[in-house]
Amino acid sequence: MVKLLGGRVASAIVGLSALATGTSAAAQDYSKLNVAAAVKAADVDTSAQALGLVKKPAAALVQQAVASTATATTTTTGTIVQAEPAKSVTVSLMPSIAREAAWLFKGGWGLHALVDKFATSAPLDQQTNCLATAVYFEARGETVEGQLAVARVVMNRAASGKYPGDWCSVMTQPWQFSFVNPRTGAVPQADVNSASWRKAQAVALLAAANIVPSVGEDVLWYHATYVAPSWGRRLQLADRIGTHIFYRA
């Protein structure tokens, strides 16, 4: 008990006990005991905290889960910000989505499982919606790996300084993507009730959060395997995924 309460508190208790059990007549007079003074003498450290109540910032306890790349970086609030040299892409993800996806990926979940989990019909912010739109119209018939690679090309272009600096402007740049009207920049309406759109949304979310590795940051071009554009001969083949061939300079 003495060890549990500490020296000063124990001393106060021992003193009270001695007063209460002493042999003199004065010691037997309990009315003269100054209990308040005895308790004050114990000098309890009121700043001490009970076990389990220690407060630490969450940042000190949880390591940042989402990796930063030269294409996009993630703040501690879950905001995805386009890295240099592009300056205008800022999209918002729920912090829990980025952290959970990173945790699941590190735990062994593959891209297919992550896409199934995060497929959603919920509205996205403008930039991520543009990314999903590019995935939907350019690669909805491809594997999820092929869809992710298309999303990365859009992101890589925005970060390269060679193309417009945000994902929507990259997508609607004239003569770049066949589904966009080159004269007006008009984009057709996706079937937002389809499984293909929900999958494209999930791929866009995972691409924006930089969860799963895909084509390199210097990969800025691709075309379908059934065409042979002349510009492809001037570039270095980087990867072949499904029916798309990807290139770097």
PDB file of C-alpha atoms in Angstrom:
ATOM      1  CA  MET A   1       0.000   0.000   0.000  1.00  0.00           C
ATOM      2  CA  VAL A   2       2.852   2.412   0.823  1.00  0.00           C
ATOM      3  CA  LYS A   3       4.524   1.705  -2.469  1.00  0.00           C
ATOM      4  CA  LEU A   4       1.243   2.190  -4.331  1.00  0.00           C
ATOM      5  CA  LEU A   5       0.386   5.568  -2.787  1.00  0.00           C
ATOM      6  CA  GLY A   6       3.857   7.063  -2.758  1.00  0.00           C
ATOM      7  CA  GLY A   7       6.057   8.486  -0.017  1.00  0.00           C
ATOM      8  CA  ARG A   8       4.346  11.767   0.775  1.00  0.00           C
ATOM      9  CA  VAL A   9       0.815  10.337   0.856  1.00  0.00           C
ATOM     10  CA  ALA A  10       2.025   7.377   2.892  1.00  0.00           C
ATOM     11  CA  SER A  11       3.687   9.699   5.386  1.00  0.00           C
ATOM     12  CA  ALA A  12       0.459  11.606   5.851  1.00  0.00           C
ATOM     13  CA  ILE A  13      -1.450   8.384   6.470  1.00  0.00           C
ATOM     14  CA  VAL A  14       1.128   7.101   8.911  1.00  0.00           C
ATOM     15  CA  GLY A  15       0.962  10.422  10.785  1.00  0.00           C
ATOM     16  CA  LEU A  16      -2.799  10.279  11.050  1.00  0.00           C
ATOM     17  CA  SER A  17      -2.586   6.678  12.227  1.00  0.00           C
ATOM     18  CA  ALA A  18      -0.099   7.622  14.916  1.00  0.00           C
ATOM     19  CA  LEU A  19      -2.321  10.425  16.161  1.00  0.00           C
ATOM     20  CA  ALA A  20      -5.316   8.123  16.188  1.00  0.00           C
ATOM     21  CA  THR A  21      -3.636   5.247  18.083  1.00  0.00           C
ATOM     22  CA  GLY A  22      -1.294   7.144  20.429  1.00  0.00           C
ATOM     23  CA  THR A  23      -1.329   6.430  24.229  1.00  0.00           C
ATOM     24  CA  SER A  24      -1.662  10.026  25.431  1.00  0.00           C
ATOM     25  CA  ALA A  25      -5.005  11.584  26.237  1.00  0.00           C
ATOM     26  CA  ALA A  26      -4.391  14.367  23.696  1.00  0.00           C
ATOM     27  CA  ALA A  27      -3.755  11.813  20.979  1.00  0.00           C
ATOM     28  CA  GLN A  28      -7.149  10.202  21.674  1.00  0.00           C
ATOM     29  CA  ASP A  29      -8.983  13.512  21.097  1.00  0.00           C
ATOM     30  CA  TYR A  30      -9.954  13.081  17.401  1.00  0.00           C
ATOM     31  CA  SER A  31     -11.700  16.427  17.311  1.00  0.00           C
ATOM     32  CA  LYS A  32      -8.329  18.172  17.334  1.00  0.00           C
ATOM     33  CA  LEU A  33      -7.121  16.363  14.212  1.00  0.00           C
ATOM     34  CA  ASN A  34      -6.594  18.838  11.304  1.00  0.00           C
ATOM     35  CA  VAL A  35      -7.564  16.512   8.458  1.00  0.00           C
ATOM     36  CA  ALA A  36      -7.543  19.259   5.814  1.00  0.00           C
ATOM     37  CA  ALA A  37      -3.999  20.236   6.718  1.00  0.00           C
ATOM     38  CA  ALA A  38      -2.898  16.614   6.644  1.00  0.00           C
ATOM     39  CA  VAL A  39      -4.366  16.075   3.191  1.00  0.00           C
ATOM     40  CA  LYS A  40      -2.766  19.286   1.921  1.00  0.00           C
ATOM     41  CA  ALA A  41       0.534  18.111   3.344  1.00  0.00           C
ATOM     42  CA  ALA A  42       0.283  15.062   1.114  1.00  0.00           C
ATOM     43  CA  ASP A  43       0.775  17.507  -1.764  1.00  0.00           C
ATOM     44  CA  VAL A  44      -0.994  15.436  -4.434  1.00  0.00           C
ATOM     45  CA  ASP A  45       0.285  16.168  -7.965  1.00  0.00           C
ATOM     46  CA  THR A  46      -2.978  17.170  -9.639  1.00  0.00           C
ATOM     47  CA  SER A  47      -1.259  17.428 -13.034  1.00  0.00           C
ATOM     48  CA  ALA A  48      -0.706  13.659 -13.154  1.00  0.00           C
ATOM     49  CA  GLN A  49      -2.902  11.712 -15.560  1.00  0.00           C
ATOM     50  CA  ALA A  50      -4.407   8.302 -15.071  1.00  0.00           C
ATOM     51  CA  LEU A  51      -3.109   5.442 -17.170  1.00  0.00           C
ATOM     52  CA  GLY A  52      -4.776   5.406 -20.559  1.00  0.00           C
ATOM     53  CA  LEU A  53      -5.397   9.166 -20.576  1.00  0.00           C
ATOM     54  CA  VAL A  54      -2.073  10.229 -22.049  1.00  0.00           C
ATOM     55  CA  LYS A  55      -2.766  12.564 -24.935  1.00  0.00           C
ATOM     56  CA  LYS A  56      -0.609  12.492 -28.050  1.00  0.00           C
ATOM     57  CA  PRO A  57      -1.247  14.008 -31.458  1.00  0.00           C
ATOM     58  CA  ALA A  58      -2.643  11.501 -33.917  1.00  0.00           C
ATOM     59  CA  ALA A  59       0.208  12.326 -36.294  1.00  0.00           C
ATOM     60  CA  ALA A  60       2.670  11.035 -33.698  1.00  0.00           C
ATOM     61  CA  LEU A  61       0.860   7.729 -33.460  1.00  0.00           C
ATOM     62  CA  VAL A  62      -0.136   7.063 -37.063  1.00  0.00           C
ATOM     63  CA  GLN A  63       2.416   7.047 -39.844  1.00  0.00           C
ATOM     64  CA  GLN A  64       1.399   8.735 -43.088  1.00  0.00           C
ATOM     65  CA  ALA A  65      -0.077   5.930 -45.167  1.00  0.00           C
ATOM     66  CA  VAL A  66      -0.195   7.413 -48.649  1.00  0.00           C
ATOM     67  CA  ALA A  67       3.067   7.703 -50.512  1.00  0.00           C
ATOM     68  CA  SER A  68       3.998  10.953 -52.215  1.00  0.00           C
ATOM     69  CA  THR A  69       5.117  10.989 -55.811  1.00  0.00           C
ATOM     70  CA  ALA A  70       6.136  13.615 -58.323  1.00  0.00           C
ATOM     71  CA  THR A  71       2.649  13.389 -59.815  1.00  0.00           C
ATOM     72  CA  ALA A  72       0.549  14.145 -56.752  1.00  0.00           C
ATOM     73  CA  THR A  73       1.120  14.498 -53.036  1.00  0.00           C
ATOM     74  CA  THR A  74      -1.233  13.819 -50.124  1.00  0.00           C
ATOM     75  CA  THR A  75      -1.636  16.130 -47.143  1.00  0.00           C
ATOM     76  CA  THR A  76      -2.488  14.883 -43.653  1.00  0.00           C
ATOM     77  CA  THR A  77      -6.103  15.955 -44.184  1.00  0.00           C
ATOM     78  CA  GLY A  78      -6.521  13.699 -47.201  1.00  0.00           C
ATOM     79  CA  THR A  79      -6.314  16.443 -49.807  1.00  0.00           C
ATOM     80  CA  ILE A  80      -4.537  15.403 -52.998  1.00  0.00           C
ATOM     81  CA  VAL A  81      -2.488  18.224 -54.506  1.00  0.00           C
ATOM     82  CA  GLN A  82      -0.880  18.147 -57.944  1.00  0.00           C
ATOM     83  CA  ALA A  83       2.904  18.290 -57.567  1.00  0.00           C
ATOM     84  CA  GLU A  84       5.261  20.596 -59.426  1.00  0.00           C
ATOM     85  CA  PRO A  85       5.315  21.954 -62.036  1.00  0.00           C
ATOM     86  CA  ALA A  86       1.512  21.908 -62.336  1.00  0.00           C
ATOM     87  CA  LYS A  87      -0.120  24.064 -59.680  1.00  0.00           C
ATOM     88  CA  SER A  88      -3.867  23.991 -60.254  1.00  0.00           C
ATOM     89  CA  VAL A  89      -4.977  20.433 -59.468  1.00  0.00           C
ATOM     90  CA  THR A  90      -6.455  20.081 -56.008  1.00  0.00           C
ATOM     91  CA  VAL A  91      -8.887  17.281 -55.293  1.00  0.00           C
ATOM     92  CA  SER A  92     -10.380  16.126 -52.026  1.00  0.00           C
ATOM     93  CA  LEU A  93     -10.622  12.554 -50.844  1.00  0.00           C
ATOM     94  CA  MET A  94     -11.990  11.438 -47.520  1.00  0.00           C
ATOM     95  CA  PRO A  95      -8.875  10.815 -45.407  1.00  0.00           C
ATOM     96  CA  SER A  96     -10.312   7.443 -44.393  1.00  0.00           C
ATOM     97  CA  ILE A  97     -10.453   6.281 -48.027  1.00  0.00           C
ATOM     98  CA  ALA A  98      -6.785   6.986 -48.699  1.00  0.00           C
ATOM     99  CA  ARG A  99      -5.639   5.513 -45.381  1.00  0.00           C
ATOM    100  CA  GLU A 100      -7.837   2.446 -45.624  1.00  0.00           C
ATOM    101  CA  ALA A 101      -6.853   1.720 -49.220  1.00  0.00           C
ATOM    102  CA  ALA A 102      -3.147   2.080 -48.399  1.00  0.00           C
ATOM    103  CA  TRP A 103      -3.516  -0.171 -45.365  1.00  0.00           C
ATOM    104  CA  LEU A 104      -5.393  -2.814 -47.355  1.00  0.00           C
ATOM    105  CA  PHE A 105      -2.867  -2.723 -50.202  1.00  0.00           C
ATOM    106  CA  LYS A 106       0.007  -3.188 -47.776  1.00  0.00           C
ATOM    107  CA  GLY A 107      -1.963  -6.033 -46.234  1.00  0.00           C
ATOM    108  CA  GLY A 108      -2.093  -7.916 -49.519  1.00  0.00           C
ATOM    109  CA  TRP A 109      -5.213  -6.660 -51.261  1.00  0.00           C
ATOM    110  CA  GLY A 110      -4.771  -6.524 -55.022  1.00  0.00           C
ATOM    111  CA  LEU A 111      -6.023  -3.851 -57.383  1.00  0.00           C
ATOM    112  CA  HIS A 112      -9.110  -5.889 -58.354  1.00  0.00           C
ATOM    113  CA  ALA A 113     -10.202  -6.246 -54.728  1.00  0.00           C
ATOM    114  CA  LEU A 114      -9.588  -2.563 -54.014  1.00  0.00           C
ATOM    115  CA  VAL A 115     -11.592  -1.490 -57.061  1.00  0.00           C
ATOM    116  CA  ASP A 116     -14.492  -3.709 -55.986  1.00  0.00           C
ATOM    117  CA  LYS A 117     -14.395  -2.264 -52.486  1.00  0.00           C
ATOM    118  CA  PHE A 118     -14.230   1.398 -53.468  1.00  0.00           C
ATOM    119  CA  ALA A 119     -16.574   1.267 -56.479  1.00  0.00           C
ATOM    120  CA  THR A 120     -19.144   3.941 -55.760  1.00  0.00           C
ATOM    121  CA  SER A 121     -21.981   5.910 -57.254  1.00  0.00           C
ATOM    122  CA  ALA A 122     -21.262   8.857 -54.976  1.00  0.00           C
ATOM    123  CA  PRO A 123     -20.408  12.114 -56.753  1.00  0.00           C
ATOM    124  CA  LEU A 124     -16.708  12.961 -57.056  1.00  0.00           C
ATOM    125  CA  ASP A 125     -15.096  16.374 -57.063  1.00  0.00           C
ATOM    126  CA  GLN A 126     -14.614  17.943 -60.496  1.00  0.00           C
ATOM    127  CA  GLN A 127     -11.018  16.893 -61.122  1.00  0.00           C
ATOM    128  CA  THR A 128     -11.441  13.287 -59.967  1.00  0.00           C
ATOM    129  CA  ASN A 129     -14.658  13.069 -61.973  1.00  0.00           C
ATOM    130  CA  CYS A 130     -12.696  14.112 -65.086  1.00  0.00           C
ATOM    131  CA  LEU A 131     -10.153  11.407 -64.317  1.00  0.00           C
ATOM    132  CA  ALA A 132     -12.938   8.828 -63.974  1.00  0.00           C
ATOM    133  CA  THR A 133     -14.496  10.071 -67.229  1.00  0.00           C
ATOM    134  CA  ALA A 134     -11.234   9.547 -69.111  1.00  0.00           C
ATOM    135  CA  VAL A 135     -10.942   6.042 -67.666  1.00  0.00           C
ATOM    136  CA  TYR A 136     -14.556   5.236 -68.542  1.00  0.00           C
ATOM    137  CA  PHE A 137     -14.449   6.334 -72.177  1.00  0.00           C
ATOM    138  CA  GLU A 138     -10.869   5.331 -72.945  1.00  0.00           C
ATOM    139  CA  ALA A 139     -10.588   2.010 -71.135  1.00  0.00           C
ATOM    140  CA  ARG A 140     -13.833   0.703 -69.639  1.00  0.00           C
ATOM    141  CA  GLY A 141     -13.378  -2.518 -71.640  1.00  0.00           C
ATOM    142  CA  GLU A 142      -9.834  -2.977 -70.301  1.00  0.00           C
ATOM    143  CA  THR A 143      -8.597  -4.714 -67.178  1.00  0.00           C
ATOM    144  CA  VAL A 144      -8.368  -2.577 -64.041  1.00  0.00           C
ATOM    145  CA  GLU A 145      -4.586  -2.476 -64.566  1.00  0.00           C
ATOM    146  CA  GLY A 146      -5.152  -0.984 -68.014  1.00  0.00           C
ATOM    147  CA  GLN A 147      -7.673   1.492 -66.637  1.00  0.00           C
ATOM    148  CA  LEU A 148      -5.272   2.588 -63.905  1.00  0.00           C
ATOM    149  CA  ALA A 149      -2.526   3.127 -66.487  1.00  0.00           C
ATOM    150  CA  VAL A 150      -4.807   5.436 -68.498  1.00  0.00           C
ATOM    151  CA  ALA A 151      -5.572   7.433 -65.352  1.00  0.00           C
ATOM    152  CA  ARG A 152      -1.860   7.737 -64.642  1.00  0.00           C
ATOM    153  CA  VAL A 153      -1.149   9.077 -68.123  1.00  0.00           C
ATOM    154  CA  VAL A 154      -3.679  11.867 -67.556  1.00  0.00           C
ATOM    155  CA  MET A 155      -2.081  12.675 -64.201  1.00  0.00           C
ATOM    156  CA  ASN A 156       1.437  12.464 -65.641  1.00  0.00           C
ATOM    157  CA  ARG A 157       0.556  14.913 -68.392  1.00  0.00           C
ATOM    158  CA  ALA A 158      -0.769  17.456 -65.928  1.00  0.00           C
ATOM    159  CA  ALA A 159       2.430  17.165 -63.878  1.00  0.00           C
ATOM    160  CA  SER A 160       4.811  17.266 -66.852  1.00  0.00           C
ATOM    161  CA  GLY A 161       4.629  20.951 -67.758  1.00  0.00           C
ATOM    162  CA  LYS A 162       4.167  19.912 -71.399  1.00  0.00           C
ATOM    163  CA  TYR A 163       0.382  19.761 -71.204  1.00  0.00           C
ATOM    164  CA  PRO A 164      -2.360  21.712 -69.389  1.00  0.00           C
ATOM    165  CA  GLY A 165      -1.864  21.773 -65.647  1.00  0.00           C
ATOM    166  CA  ASP A 166      -5.022  20.071 -64.415  1.00  0.00           C
ATOM    167  CA  TRP A 167      -6.742  16.784 -65.158  1.00  0.00           C
ATOM    168  CA  CYS A 168      -9.900  18.227 -66.691  1.00  0.00           C
ATOM    169  CA  SER A 169      -7.902  20.448 -69.059  1.00  0.00           C
ATOM    170  CA  VAL A 170      -5.700  17.511 -70.044  1.00  0.00           C
ATOM    171  CA  MET A 171      -8.779  15.428 -70.808  1.00  0.00           C
ATOM    172  CA  THR A 172     -10.485  18.122 -72.924  1.00  0.00           C
ATOM    173  CA  GLN A 173      -7.367  19.311 -74.772  1.00  0.00           C
ATOM    174  CA  PRO A 174      -8.228  19.316 -78.514  1.00  0.00           C
ATOM    175  CA  TRP A 175      -7.216  16.298 -80.595  1.00  0.00           C
ATOM    176  CA  GLN A 176      -5.915  14.256 -77.672  1.00  0.00           C
ATOM    177  CA  PHE A 177      -8.732  11.892 -76.680  1.00  0.00           C
ATOM    178  CA  SER A 178     -11.084  10.511 -79.273  1.00  0.00           C
ATOM    179  CA  PHE A 179     -14.233  10.711 -77.125  1.00  0.00           C
ATOM    180  CA  VAL A 180     -13.884  14.507 -76.711  1.00  0.00           C
ATOM    181  CA  ASN A 181     -15.214  16.828 -79.431  1.00  0.00           C
ATOM    182  CA  PRO A 182     -11.977  18.504 -80.659  1.00  0.00           C
ATOM    183  CA  ARG A 183     -13.737  21.726 -81.661  1.00  0.00           C
ATOM    184  CA  THR A 184     -15.955  22.314 -78.658  1.00  0.00           C
ATOM    185  CA  GLY A 185     -14.328  20.219 -75.925  1.00  0.00           C
ATOM    186  CA  ALA A 186     -17.710  18.625 -75.243  1.00  0.00           C
ATOM    187  CA  VAL A 187     -17.634  15.309 -73.403  1.00  0.00           C
ATOM    188  CA  PRO A 188     -20.398  12.687 -73.775  1.00  0.00           C
ATOM    189  CA  GLN A 189     -22.397  11.660 -70.742  1.00  0.00           C
ATOM    190  CA  ALA A 190     -21.291   8.460 -69.035  1.00  0.00           C
ATOM    191  CA  ASP A 191     -23.885   5.948 -67.925  1.00  0.00           C
ATOM    192  CA  VAL A 192     -23.621   6.805 -64.238  1.00  0.00           C
ATOM    193  CA  ASN A 193     -25.847   3.873 -63.267  1.00  0.00           C
ATOM    194  CA  SER A 194     -23.548   1.278 -64.833  1.00  0.00           C
ATOM    195  CA  ALA A 195     -21.007  -0.988 -63.175  1.00  0.00           C
ATOM    196  CA  SER A 196     -18.418   0.355 -65.631  1.00  0.00           C
ATOM    197  CA  TRP A 197     -18.838   3.879 -64.268  1.00  0.00           C
ATOM    198  CA  ARG A 198     -18.588   2.737 -60.662  1.00  0.00           C
ATOM    199  CA  LYS A 199     -15.405   0.863 -61.530  1.00  0.00           C
ATOM    200  CA  ALA A 200     -13.974   3.919 -63.295  1.00  0.00           C
ATOM    201  CA  GLN A 201     -14.730   5.998 -60.199  1.00  0.00           C
ATOM    202  CA  ALA A 202     -12.869   3.531 -57.988  1.00  0.00           C
ATOM    203  CA  VAL A 203      -9.871   3.485 -60.348  1.00  0.00           C
ATOM    204  CA  ALA A 204      -9.803   7.303 -60.353  1.00  0.00           C
ATOM    205  CA  LEU A 205      -9.925   7.444 -56.547  1.00  0.00           C
ATOM    206  CA  LEU A 206      -7.084   4.942 -56.206  1.00  0.00           C
ATOM    207  CA  ALA A 207      -5.027   6.705 -58.887  1.00  0.00           C
ATOM    208  CA  ALA A 208      -5.516  10.091 -57.214  1.00  0.00           C
ATOM    209  CA  ALA A 209      -4.426   8.646 -53.865  1.00  0.00           C
ATOM    210  CA  ASN A 210      -1.311   7.007 -55.378  1.00  0.00           C
ATOM    211  CA  ILE A 211      -2.055   3.669 -53.769  1.00  0.00           C
ATOM    212  CA  VAL A 212      -1.151   1.073 -56.413  1.00  0.00           C
ATOM    213  CA  PRO A 213       1.956   1.281 -58.655  1.00  0.00           C
ATOM    214  CA  SER A 214       1.325   1.644 -62.361  1.00  0.00           C
ATOM    215  CA  VAL A 215       3.179   3.061 -65.379  1.00  0.00           C
ATOM    216  CA  GLY A 216       6.091   5.397 -64.670  1.00  0.00           C
ATOM    217  CA  GLU A 217       5.740   9.142 -64.195  1.00  0.00           C
ATOM    218  CA  ASP A 218       7.418   9.807 -67.560  1.00  0.00           C
ATOM    219  CA  VAL A 219       4.790   7.840 -69.509  1.00  0.00           C
ATOM    220  CA  LEU A 220       2.704  10.471 -71.327  1.00  0.00           C
ATOM    221  CA  TRP A 221       1.302   8.661 -74.374  1.00  0.00           C
ATOM    222  CA  TYR A 222      -0.575   5.528 -75.357  1.00  0.00           C
ATOM    223  CA  HIS A 223      -2.586   4.172 -78.259  1.00  0.00           C
ATOM    224  CA  ALA A 224      -4.625   1.077 -79.026  1.00  0.00           C
ATOM    225  CA  THR A 225      -2.843  -1.967 -80.380  1.00  0.00           C
ATOM    226  CA  TYR A 226      -4.993  -1.985 -83.518  1.00  0.00           C
ATOM    227  CA  VAL A 227      -3.622   1.382 -84.753  1.00  0.00           C
ATOM    228  CA  ALA A 228      -0.071   2.473 -85.590  1.00  0.00           C
ATOM    229  CA  PRO A 229       0.281   6.257 -85.343  1.00  0.00           C
ATOM    230  CA  SER A 230       3.484   7.724 -86.783  1.00  0.00           C
ATOM    231  CA  TRP A 231       4.349   9.478 -83.536  1.00  0.00           C
ATOM    232  CA  GLY A 232       4.761   6.100 -81.825  1.00  0.00           C
ATOM    233  CA  ARG A 233       7.959   5.464 -83.798  1.00  0.00           C
ATOM    234  CA  ARG A 234       9.579   8.528 -82.234  1.00  0.00           C
ATOM    235  CA  LEU A 235       8.935   7.369 -78.676  1.00  0.00           C
ATOM    236  CA  GLN A 236      10.216   4.622 -76.402  1.00  0.00           C
ATOM    237  CA  LEU A 237       7.828   1.776 -75.678  1.00  0.00           C
ATOM    238  CA  ALA A 238       7.233   1.645 -71.931  1.00  0.00           C
ATOM    239  CA  ASP A 239       4.566  -1.029 -71.450  1.00  0.00           C
ATOM    240  CA  ARG A 240       1.810  -2.989 -73.125  1.00  0.00           C
ATOM    241  CA  ILE A 241      -1.319  -3.496 -71.010  1.00  0.00           C
ATOM    242  CA  GLY A 242      -4.365  -5.090 -72.577  1.00  0.00           C
ATOM    243  CA  THR A 243      -5.111  -3.409 -75.888  1.00  0.00           C
ATOM    244  CA  HIS A 244      -3.040  -0.279 -75.141  1.00  0.00           C
ATOM    245  CA  ILE A 245       0.648   0.425 -75.753  1.00  0.00           C
ATOM    246  CA  PHE A 246       2.260   3.044 -73.501  1.00  0.00           C
ATOM    247  CA  TYR A 247       5.221   5.268 -74.348  1.00  0.00           C
ATOM    248  CA  ARG A 248       7.743   7.575 -72.765  1.00  0.00           C
ATOM    249  CA  ALA A 249       9.890  10.154 -74.589  1.00  0.00           C
TER     250      ALA A 249
END
